[in-house]
Coordinates of C-alpha atoms in Angstrom, one line a residue:
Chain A
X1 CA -96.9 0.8 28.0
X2 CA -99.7 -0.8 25.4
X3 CA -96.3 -3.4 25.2
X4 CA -96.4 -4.8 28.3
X5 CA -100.4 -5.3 28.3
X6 CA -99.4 -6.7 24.8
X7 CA -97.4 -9.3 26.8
X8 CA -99.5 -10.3 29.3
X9 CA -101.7 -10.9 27.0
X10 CA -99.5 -12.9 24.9
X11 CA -98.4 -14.5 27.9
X12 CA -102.2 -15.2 28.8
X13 CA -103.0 -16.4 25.2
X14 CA -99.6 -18.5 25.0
X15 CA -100.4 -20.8 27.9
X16 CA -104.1 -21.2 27.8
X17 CA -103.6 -22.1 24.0
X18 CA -101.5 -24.6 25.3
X19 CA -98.7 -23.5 22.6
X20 CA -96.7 -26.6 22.5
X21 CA -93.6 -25.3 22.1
X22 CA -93.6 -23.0 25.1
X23 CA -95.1 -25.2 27.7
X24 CA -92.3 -28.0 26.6
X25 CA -89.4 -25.0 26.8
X26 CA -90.6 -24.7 30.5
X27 CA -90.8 -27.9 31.2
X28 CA -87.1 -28.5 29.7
X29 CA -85.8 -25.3 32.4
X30 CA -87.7 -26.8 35.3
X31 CA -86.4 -30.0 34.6
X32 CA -82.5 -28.8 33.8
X33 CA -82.9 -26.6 36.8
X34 CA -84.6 -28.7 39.0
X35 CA -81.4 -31.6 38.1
X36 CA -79.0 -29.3 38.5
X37 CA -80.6 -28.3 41.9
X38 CA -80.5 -32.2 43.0
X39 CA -77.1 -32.4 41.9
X40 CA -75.8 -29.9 43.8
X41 CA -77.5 -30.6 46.7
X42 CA -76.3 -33.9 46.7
X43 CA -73.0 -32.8 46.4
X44 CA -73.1 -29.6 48.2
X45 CA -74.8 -30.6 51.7
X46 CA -72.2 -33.3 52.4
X47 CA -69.8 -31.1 51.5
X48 CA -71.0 -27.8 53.9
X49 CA -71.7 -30.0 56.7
X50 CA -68.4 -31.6 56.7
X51 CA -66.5 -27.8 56.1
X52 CA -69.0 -26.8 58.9
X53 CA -67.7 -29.7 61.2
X54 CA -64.0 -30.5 60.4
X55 CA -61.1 -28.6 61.4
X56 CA -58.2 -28.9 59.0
X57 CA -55.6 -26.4 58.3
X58 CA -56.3 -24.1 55.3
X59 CA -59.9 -24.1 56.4
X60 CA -60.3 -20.2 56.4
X61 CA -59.4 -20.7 53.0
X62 CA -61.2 -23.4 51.6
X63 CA -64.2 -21.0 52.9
X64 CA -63.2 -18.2 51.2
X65 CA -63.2 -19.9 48.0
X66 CA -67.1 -21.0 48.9
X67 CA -68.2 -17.8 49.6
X68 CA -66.3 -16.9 46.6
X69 CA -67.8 -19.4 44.6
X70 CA -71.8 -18.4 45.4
X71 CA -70.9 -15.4 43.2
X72 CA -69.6 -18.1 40.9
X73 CA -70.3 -15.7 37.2
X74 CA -72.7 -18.2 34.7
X75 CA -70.8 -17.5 32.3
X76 CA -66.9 -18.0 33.3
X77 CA -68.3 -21.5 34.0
X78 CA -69.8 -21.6 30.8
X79 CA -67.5 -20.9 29.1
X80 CA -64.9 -23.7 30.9
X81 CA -67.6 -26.5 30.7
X82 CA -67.7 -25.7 27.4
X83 CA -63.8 -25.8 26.7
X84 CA -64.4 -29.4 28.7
X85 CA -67.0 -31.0 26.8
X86 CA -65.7 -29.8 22.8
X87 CA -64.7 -32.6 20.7
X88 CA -61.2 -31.9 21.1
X89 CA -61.3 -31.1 24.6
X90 CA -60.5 -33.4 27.6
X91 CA -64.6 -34.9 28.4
X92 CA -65.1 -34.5 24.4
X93 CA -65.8 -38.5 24.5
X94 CA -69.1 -37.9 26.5
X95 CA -70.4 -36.1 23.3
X96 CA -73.0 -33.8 26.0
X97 CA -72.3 -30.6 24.9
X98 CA -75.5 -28.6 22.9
X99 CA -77.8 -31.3 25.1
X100 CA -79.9 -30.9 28.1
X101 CA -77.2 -32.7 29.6
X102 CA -74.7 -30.1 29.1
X103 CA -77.2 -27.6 30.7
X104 CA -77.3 -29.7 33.7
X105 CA -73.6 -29.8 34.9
X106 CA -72.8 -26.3 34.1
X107 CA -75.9 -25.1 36.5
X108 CA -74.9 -28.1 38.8
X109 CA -71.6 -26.4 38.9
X110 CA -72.9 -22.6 39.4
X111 CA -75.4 -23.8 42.6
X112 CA -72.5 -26.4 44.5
X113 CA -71.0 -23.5 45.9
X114 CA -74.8 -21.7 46.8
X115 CA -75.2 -24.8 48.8
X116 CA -72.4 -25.9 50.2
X117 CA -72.2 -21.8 51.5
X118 CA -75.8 -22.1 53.0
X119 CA -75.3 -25.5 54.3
X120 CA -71.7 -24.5 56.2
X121 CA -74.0 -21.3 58.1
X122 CA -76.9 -23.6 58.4
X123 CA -74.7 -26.3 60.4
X124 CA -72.9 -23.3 62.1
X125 CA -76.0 -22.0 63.3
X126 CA -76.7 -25.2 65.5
X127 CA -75.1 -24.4 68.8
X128 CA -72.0 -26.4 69.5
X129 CA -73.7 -27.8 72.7
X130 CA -76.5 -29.4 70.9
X131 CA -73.7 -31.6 69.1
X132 CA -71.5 -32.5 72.7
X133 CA -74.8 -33.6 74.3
X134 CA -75.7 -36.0 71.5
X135 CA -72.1 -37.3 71.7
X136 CA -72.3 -37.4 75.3
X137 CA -75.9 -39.4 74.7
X138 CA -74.1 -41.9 73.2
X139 CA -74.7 -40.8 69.4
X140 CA -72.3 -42.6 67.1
X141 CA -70.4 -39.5 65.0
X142 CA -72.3 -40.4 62.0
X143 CA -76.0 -40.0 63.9
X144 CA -74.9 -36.9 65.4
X145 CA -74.0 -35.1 61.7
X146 CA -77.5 -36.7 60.8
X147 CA -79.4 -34.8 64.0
X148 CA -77.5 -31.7 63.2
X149 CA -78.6 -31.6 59.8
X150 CA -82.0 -32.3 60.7
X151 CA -82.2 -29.6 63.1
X152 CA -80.2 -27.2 60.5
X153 CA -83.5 -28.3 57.5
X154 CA -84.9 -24.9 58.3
X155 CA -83.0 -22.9 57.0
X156 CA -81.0 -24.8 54.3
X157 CA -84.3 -24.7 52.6
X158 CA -83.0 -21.5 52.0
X159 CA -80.0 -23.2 49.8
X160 CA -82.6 -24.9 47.9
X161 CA -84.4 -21.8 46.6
X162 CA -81.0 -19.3 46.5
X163 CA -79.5 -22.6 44.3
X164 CA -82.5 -23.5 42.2
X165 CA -83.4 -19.3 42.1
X166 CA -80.0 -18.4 40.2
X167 CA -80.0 -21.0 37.8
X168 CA -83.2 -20.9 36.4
X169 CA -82.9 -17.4 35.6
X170 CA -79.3 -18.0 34.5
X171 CA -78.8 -17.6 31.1
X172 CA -74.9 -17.4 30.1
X173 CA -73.7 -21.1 30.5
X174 CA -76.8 -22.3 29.3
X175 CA -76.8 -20.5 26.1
X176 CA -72.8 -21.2 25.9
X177 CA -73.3 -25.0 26.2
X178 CA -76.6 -25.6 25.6
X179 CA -76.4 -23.4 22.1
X180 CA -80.2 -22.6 22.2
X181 CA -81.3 -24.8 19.7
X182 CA -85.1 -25.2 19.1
X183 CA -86.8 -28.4 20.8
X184 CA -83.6 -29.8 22.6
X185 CA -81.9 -26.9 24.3
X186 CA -84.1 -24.3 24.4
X187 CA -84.6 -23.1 28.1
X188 CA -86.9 -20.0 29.2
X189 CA -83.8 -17.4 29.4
X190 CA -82.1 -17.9 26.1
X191 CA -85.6 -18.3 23.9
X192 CA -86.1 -14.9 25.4
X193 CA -82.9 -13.6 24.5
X194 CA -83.6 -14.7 21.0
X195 CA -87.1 -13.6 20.8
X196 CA -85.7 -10.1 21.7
X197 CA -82.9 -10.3 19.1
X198 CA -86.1 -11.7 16.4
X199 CA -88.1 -8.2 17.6
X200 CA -90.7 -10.4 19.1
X201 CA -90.8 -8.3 22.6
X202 CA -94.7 -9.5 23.2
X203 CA -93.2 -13.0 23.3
X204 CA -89.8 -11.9 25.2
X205 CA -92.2 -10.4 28.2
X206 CA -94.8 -13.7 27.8
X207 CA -91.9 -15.5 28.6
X208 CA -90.2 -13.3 31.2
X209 CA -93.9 -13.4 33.1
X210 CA -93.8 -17.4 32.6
X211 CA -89.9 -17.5 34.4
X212 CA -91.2 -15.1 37.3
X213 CA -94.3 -16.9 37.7
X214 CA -92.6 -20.4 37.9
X215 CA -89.7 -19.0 40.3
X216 CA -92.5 -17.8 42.6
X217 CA -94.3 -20.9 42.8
X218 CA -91.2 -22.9 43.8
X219 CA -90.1 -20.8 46.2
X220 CA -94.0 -20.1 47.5
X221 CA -93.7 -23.9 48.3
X222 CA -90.5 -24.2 49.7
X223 CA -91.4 -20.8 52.2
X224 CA -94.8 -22.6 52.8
X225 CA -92.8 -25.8 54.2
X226 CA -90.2 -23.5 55.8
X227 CA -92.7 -21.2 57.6
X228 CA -95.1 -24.0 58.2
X229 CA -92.2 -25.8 60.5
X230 CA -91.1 -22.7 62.1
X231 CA -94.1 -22.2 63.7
Chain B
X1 CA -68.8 -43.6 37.3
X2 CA -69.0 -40.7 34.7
X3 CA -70.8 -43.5 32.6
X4 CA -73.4 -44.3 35.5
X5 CA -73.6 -40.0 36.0
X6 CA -74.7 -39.4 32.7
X7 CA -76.7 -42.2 32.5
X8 CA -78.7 -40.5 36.0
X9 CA -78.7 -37.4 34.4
X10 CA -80.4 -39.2 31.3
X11 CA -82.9 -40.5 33.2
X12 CA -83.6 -37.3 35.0
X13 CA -84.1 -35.5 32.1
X14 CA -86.5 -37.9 31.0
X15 CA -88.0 -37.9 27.1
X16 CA -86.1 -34.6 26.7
X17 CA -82.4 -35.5 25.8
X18 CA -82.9 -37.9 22.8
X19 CA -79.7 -40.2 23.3
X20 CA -78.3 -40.2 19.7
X21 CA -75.8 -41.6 18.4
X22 CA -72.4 -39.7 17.5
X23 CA -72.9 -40.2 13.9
X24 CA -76.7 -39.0 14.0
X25 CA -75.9 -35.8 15.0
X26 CA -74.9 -32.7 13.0
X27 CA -74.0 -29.7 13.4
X28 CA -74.4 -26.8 11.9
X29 CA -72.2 -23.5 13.1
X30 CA -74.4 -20.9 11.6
X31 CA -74.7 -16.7 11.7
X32 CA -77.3 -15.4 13.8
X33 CA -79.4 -13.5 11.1
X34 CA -80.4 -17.1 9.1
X35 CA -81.6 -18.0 13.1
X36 CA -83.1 -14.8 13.5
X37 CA -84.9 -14.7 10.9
X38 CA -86.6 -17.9 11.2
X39 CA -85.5 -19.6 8.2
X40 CA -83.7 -22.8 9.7
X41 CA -86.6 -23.3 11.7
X42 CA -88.6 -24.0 8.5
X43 CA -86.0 -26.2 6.6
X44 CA -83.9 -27.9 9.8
X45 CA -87.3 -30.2 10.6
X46 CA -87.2 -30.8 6.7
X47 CA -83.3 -32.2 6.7
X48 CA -84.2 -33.8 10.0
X49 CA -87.1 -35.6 8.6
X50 CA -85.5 -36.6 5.2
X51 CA -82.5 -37.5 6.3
X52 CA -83.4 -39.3 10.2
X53 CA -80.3 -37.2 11.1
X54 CA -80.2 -34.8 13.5
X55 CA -78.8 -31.1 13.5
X56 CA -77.8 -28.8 16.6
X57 CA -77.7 -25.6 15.0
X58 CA -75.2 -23.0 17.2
X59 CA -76.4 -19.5 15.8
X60 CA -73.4 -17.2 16.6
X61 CA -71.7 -14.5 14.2
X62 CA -69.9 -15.8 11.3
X63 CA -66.7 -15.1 12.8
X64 CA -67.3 -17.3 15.8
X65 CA -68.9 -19.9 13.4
X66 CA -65.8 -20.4 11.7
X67 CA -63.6 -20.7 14.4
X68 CA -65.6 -23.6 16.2
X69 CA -65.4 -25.1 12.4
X70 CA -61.8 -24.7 12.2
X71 CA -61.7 -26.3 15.8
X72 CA -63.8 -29.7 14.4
X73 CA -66.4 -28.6 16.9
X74 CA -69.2 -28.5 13.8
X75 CA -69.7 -30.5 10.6
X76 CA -70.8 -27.6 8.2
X77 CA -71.3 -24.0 8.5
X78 CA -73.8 -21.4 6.4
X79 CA -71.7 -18.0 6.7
X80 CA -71.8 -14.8 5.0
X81 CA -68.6 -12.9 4.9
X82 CA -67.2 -14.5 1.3
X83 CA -63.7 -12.5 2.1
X84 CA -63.0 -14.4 5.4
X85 CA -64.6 -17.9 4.5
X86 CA -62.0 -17.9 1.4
X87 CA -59.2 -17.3 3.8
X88 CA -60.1 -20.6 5.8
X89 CA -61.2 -22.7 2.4
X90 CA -57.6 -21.7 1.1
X91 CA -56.0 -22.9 4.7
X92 CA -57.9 -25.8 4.1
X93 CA -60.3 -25.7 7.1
X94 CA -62.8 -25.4 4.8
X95 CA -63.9 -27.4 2.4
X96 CA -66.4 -27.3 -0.8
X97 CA -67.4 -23.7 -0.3
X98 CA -70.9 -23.2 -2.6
X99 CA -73.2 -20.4 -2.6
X100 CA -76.3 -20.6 -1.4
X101 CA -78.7 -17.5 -1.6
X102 CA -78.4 -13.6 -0.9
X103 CA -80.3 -10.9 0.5
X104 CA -78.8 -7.7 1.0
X105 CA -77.6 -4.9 3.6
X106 CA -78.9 -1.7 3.9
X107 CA -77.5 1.7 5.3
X108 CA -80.1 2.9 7.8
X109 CA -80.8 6.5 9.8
X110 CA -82.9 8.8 11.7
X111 CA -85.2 10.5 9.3
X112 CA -83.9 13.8 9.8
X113 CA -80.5 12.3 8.2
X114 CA -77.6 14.9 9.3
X115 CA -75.2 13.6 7.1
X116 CA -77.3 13.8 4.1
X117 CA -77.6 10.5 3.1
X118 CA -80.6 10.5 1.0
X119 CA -80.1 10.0 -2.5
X120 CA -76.7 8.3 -2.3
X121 CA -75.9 5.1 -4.2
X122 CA -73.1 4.5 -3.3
X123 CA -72.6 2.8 0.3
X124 CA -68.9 4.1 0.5
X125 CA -69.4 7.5 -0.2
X126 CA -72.5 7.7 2.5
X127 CA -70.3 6.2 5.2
X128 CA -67.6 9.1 4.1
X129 CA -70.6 11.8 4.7
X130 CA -71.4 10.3 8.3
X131 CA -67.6 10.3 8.8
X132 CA -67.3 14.0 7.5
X133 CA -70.6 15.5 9.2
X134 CA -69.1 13.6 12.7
X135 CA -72.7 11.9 12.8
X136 CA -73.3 9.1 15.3
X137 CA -72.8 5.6 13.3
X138 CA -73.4 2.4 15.6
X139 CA -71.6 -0.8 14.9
X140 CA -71.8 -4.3 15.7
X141 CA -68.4 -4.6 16.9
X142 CA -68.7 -8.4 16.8
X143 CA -66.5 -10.1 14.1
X144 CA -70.0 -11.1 12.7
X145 CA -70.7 -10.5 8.8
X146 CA -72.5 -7.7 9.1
X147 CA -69.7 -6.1 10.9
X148 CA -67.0 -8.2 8.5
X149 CA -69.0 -6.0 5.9
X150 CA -69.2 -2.6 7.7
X151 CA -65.5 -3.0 8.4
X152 CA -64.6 -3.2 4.3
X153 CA -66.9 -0.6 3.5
X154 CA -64.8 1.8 5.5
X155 CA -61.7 0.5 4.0
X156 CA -63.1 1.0 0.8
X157 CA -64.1 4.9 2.2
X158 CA -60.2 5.3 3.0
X159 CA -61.0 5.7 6.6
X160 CA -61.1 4.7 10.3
X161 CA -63.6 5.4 12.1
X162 CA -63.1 6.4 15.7
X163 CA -65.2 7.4 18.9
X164 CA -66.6 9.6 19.8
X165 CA -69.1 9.7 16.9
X166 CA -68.8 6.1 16.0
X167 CA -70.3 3.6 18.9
X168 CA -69.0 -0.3 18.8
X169 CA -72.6 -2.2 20.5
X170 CA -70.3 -5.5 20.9
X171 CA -74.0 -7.7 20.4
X172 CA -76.0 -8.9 17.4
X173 CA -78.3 -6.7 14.6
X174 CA -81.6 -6.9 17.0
X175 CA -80.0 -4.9 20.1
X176 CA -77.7 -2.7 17.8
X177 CA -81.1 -1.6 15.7
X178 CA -82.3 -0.6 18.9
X179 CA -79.5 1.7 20.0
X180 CA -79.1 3.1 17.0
X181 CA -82.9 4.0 16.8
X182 CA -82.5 5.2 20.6
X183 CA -79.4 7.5 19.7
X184 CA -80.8 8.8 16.4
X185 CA -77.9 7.3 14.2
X186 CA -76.9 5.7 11.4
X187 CA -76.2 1.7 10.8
X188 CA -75.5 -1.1 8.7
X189 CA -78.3 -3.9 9.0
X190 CA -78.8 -7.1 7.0
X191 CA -82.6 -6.4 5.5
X192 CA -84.2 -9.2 6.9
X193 CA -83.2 -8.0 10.5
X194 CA -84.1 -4.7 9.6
X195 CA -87.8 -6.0 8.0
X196 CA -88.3 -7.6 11.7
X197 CA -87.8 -4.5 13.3
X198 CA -89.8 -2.0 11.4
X199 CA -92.6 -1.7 13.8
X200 CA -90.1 -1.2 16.5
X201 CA -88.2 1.5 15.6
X202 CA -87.8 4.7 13.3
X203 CA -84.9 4.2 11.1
X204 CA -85.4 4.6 7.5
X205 CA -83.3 2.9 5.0
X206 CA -81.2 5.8 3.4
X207 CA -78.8 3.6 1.2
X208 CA -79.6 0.2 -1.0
X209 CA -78.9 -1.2 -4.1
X210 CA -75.1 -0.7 -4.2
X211 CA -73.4 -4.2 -5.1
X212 CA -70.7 -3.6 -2.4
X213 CA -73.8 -3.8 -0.4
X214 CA -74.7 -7.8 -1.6
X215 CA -74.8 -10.3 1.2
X216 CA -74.1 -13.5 0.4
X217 CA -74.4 -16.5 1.9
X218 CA -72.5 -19.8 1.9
X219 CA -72.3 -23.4 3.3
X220 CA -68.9 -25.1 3.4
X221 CA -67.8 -29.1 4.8
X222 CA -65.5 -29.0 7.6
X223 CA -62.5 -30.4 7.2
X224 CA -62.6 -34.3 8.9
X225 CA -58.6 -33.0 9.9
X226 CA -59.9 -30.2 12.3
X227 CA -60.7 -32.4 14.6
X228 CA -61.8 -36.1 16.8
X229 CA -65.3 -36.9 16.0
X230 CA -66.3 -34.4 13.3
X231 CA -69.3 -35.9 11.1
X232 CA -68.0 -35.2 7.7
X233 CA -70.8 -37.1 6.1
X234 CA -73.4 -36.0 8.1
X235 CA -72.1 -32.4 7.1
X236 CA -72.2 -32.8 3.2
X237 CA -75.3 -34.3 3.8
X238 CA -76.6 -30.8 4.7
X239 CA -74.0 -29.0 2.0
X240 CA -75.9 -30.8 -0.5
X241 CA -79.9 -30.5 1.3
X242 CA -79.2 -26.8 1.3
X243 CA -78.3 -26.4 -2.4
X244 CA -81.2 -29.3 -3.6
X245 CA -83.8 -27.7 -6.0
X246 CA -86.6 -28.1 -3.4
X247 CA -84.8 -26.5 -0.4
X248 CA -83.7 -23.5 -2.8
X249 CA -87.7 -22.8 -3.9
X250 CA -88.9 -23.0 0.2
X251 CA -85.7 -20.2 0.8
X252 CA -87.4 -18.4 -2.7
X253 CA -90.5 -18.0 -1.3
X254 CA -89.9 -17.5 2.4
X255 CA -91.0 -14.5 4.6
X256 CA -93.5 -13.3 1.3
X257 CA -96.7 -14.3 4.3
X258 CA -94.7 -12.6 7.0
X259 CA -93.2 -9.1 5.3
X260 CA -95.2 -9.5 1.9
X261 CA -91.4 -9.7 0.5
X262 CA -88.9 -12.5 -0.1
X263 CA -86.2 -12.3 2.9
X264 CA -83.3 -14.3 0.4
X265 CA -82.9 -14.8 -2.9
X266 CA -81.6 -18.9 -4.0
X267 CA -78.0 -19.0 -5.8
X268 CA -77.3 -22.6 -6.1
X269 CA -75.0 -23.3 -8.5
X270 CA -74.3 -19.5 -9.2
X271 CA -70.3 -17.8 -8.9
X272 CA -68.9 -14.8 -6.8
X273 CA -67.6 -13.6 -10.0
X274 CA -71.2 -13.6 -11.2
X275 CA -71.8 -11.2 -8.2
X276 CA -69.0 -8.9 -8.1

């Protein structure tokens, strides 16, 4: 028990001493996360709306393999980007493994299917009559997909926090092709792992207190936005 | 494309991802106890600053460690398990293995030591007393040194250990301490590790001083033949850094403000013969 006060304490002392190292360690997972997050919204939206909207045979399928992919394991993904991006493997040329980089399109690859999944029930979710109307309005295909999206913002917010949520506090493909190393790779989940394995448990729990806070605060914003428009 | 993705992803990431050159970059497949212990954090920024190079050290156990060398997918490697490293220097993998310093392993237990431990010298003949008096022994499990070491101690002891009195933890010295402390049984543990830990847990050290029990450690050049892009020079660079006069008296004198004890003890220059 006198641990945990320990740690909040550490945690408490950590931050308002303004220890370097750990306010640039979460600054390196909120910008890695937050990346990835872009990424994969960029990629994923365009991709759930059109899965949402097309009808192609092997469809069923295709969404299958989305909802299989939210559960997408950290580190079976880890451990491919890694095969990927060695020296002697096929994207070795990029030299990105063990970099920030690295980080970013392993966690890019873990939240596609979070959001393209999210987005395809979002765009679902909009009745079917809402889109014939705005093609019987006149809307060009292109401005109806952009109305539907609009009116599915709601709750693909939701894809925003589920995606940015699980890899923040993801720690397998990060440590896999990221390799924890001090000052460059170093995100909140694997220092922790080592500060456990270096007996440090004060600073393992400042820094689980740190992750929880910072995971709270996003998504306190993003529900604030979310709730704020519901009403 | 991929160019201009990366380039995006650069920019995202701001001040963070240092864009170096291939040839600036080495690295360094390493065991997780010379991590752990908080030594490469002192004499990486050393290297770094001498040398304008700089290393990506990918703390994993030795076994791992050599592998990725093997593969080309590091420049030099600081191991300890002197029986395996020889295997890969003679396949050639390996090049310009040197000594570097040594600490040492240590038998630990629960104070009220079933087996009868207490007293022992000899490593061998305490793990045949666990083995005989069925007491729990956890193990890394992990290919690492430690385990590398655990593993020819047994040999040595003329037997196999087997469930259910012997427990394989599959992760590194830190977690494995803990469940050994938690089940009340016996281990193997580098000392620094174990130093580390002391506040944490209950286990006394039963068993030290043995020579079978010496742990030393090595750095070895990877072969430029393993593999595209491997930074051979970047890699002796280090080889030689580790083994300079200067870096040996830092490694002399490190953990005495922490544990009030040296954690290694420099060998530059020194022969396994000298240590067997």
């Amino acid at each position: 028990m006198d641990l945990l006060v320990e740690g909040v304490r550490e945690a408490a002392r950590l931050l308002l001493a303004g220890d370097r190292e750990v306010w640039s360690i979460l600054l390196l997972s909120l910008q890695v996360s937050g990346s990835a997050t872009l990424i994969s919204l960029a990629l994923g939206i365009p991709a759930g709306a059109a899965l949402a909207l097309a009808r192609f045979p092997g469809r069923g399928l295709v969404v299958s393999a989305v909802n299989s992919g939210m559960g997408l394991p950290p580190v079976v993904v880890g451990l491919f980007v890694t095969m990927l991006l060695w020296r002697s493997g096929p994207l070795g040329g990029w030299e990105v493994l063990y970099t920030p980089a690295a980080i970013v399109i392993a966690q890019a690859v873990i939240a596609s299917p979070i959001v393209v999944g999210i987005t395809l029930a979002a765009v679902q979710g909009v009745p079917r009559e809402f889109r014939l109307q705005l093609l019987a309005l006149g809307a060009s295909r292109a401005q109806m997909v952009w109305m539907v999206l609009r009116e599915a913002r709601l709750p693909m917010l939701a894809a925003v926090m589920a995606g940015f949520g699980g890899i923040i506090s993801e720690i397998g493909a990060s440590m896999m092709v990221g390799g924890n190393i001090k000052g460059q790779t170093r995100t909140l989940t694997t220092a922790m792992v080592l500060e456990t394995g270096k007996g440090n448990f004060e600073v393992a729990i400042a820094l689980s207190l740190l992750l929880l806070a910072l995971v709270f605060l996003v998504n306190w914003a993003l529900t604030s936005i979310q709730q704020r428009h519901a009403r | 494309m991929l160019r201009r993705l990366l380039l995006i992803l650069g920019l995202l990431l701001g001040a963070s991802a240092p864009a170096a050159a291939p040839s600036s970059v080495v690295i360094l497949s390493t065991t997780t106890s010379t991590q752990d212990s908080g030594l490469l954090d002192v004499l990486v920024p050393v290297f770094e600053k001498r040398t304008g190079l700089s290393v990506k050290t990918i703390a994993v156990g030795t076994g791992q460690a050599l592998a990725l060398a093997a593969r080309g997918e590091a420049d030099v490697t600081l191991a300890h398990a002197p029986a395996l490293e020889k295997k890969y220097v003679a396949d050639g993998k390996m090049l310009n293995r040197r000594l570097v310093m040594y600490n040492d392993f240590v038998v630990l237990g629960p104070g009220a030591d079933p087996a009868g431990l207490r007293g022992e010298k000899k490593a061998a003949e305490a793990l045949r007393r666990i083995a005989a008096a069925g007491a729990r022994f956890v193990s890394r499990g992990d290919r690492s040194g430690t385990h590398t070491r655990e593993l020819a101690l047994w040999k040595a002891a003329g037997l196999t250990p087997a469930p259910p009195w012997y427990i394989e933890s599959g992760q590194g010295m830190g977690a494995t301490l803990g469940i050994a402390d938690d089940r009340r049984a016996y281990t193997l543990a580098d000392r620094a590790t174990y130093l580390a830990f002391t506040r944490r847990i209950a286990l006394e050290v039963l068993v030290e001083g043995d020579s079978r029990l010496l742990n030393l450690y090595s750095v070895m050049e990877v072969n430029a033949a393993n593999g595209p892009r491997v930074n051979a020079a970047g890699g002796r660079r280090f080889a030689e850094f580790m083994l300079a006069p200067g870096t040996q008296a830092v490694i002399g004198t490190f953990g005495v403000d922490t544990y009030g004890q040296a954690l290694f003890v420099p060998i530059a220059g020194r022969t396994d013969e000298e240590f067997e």
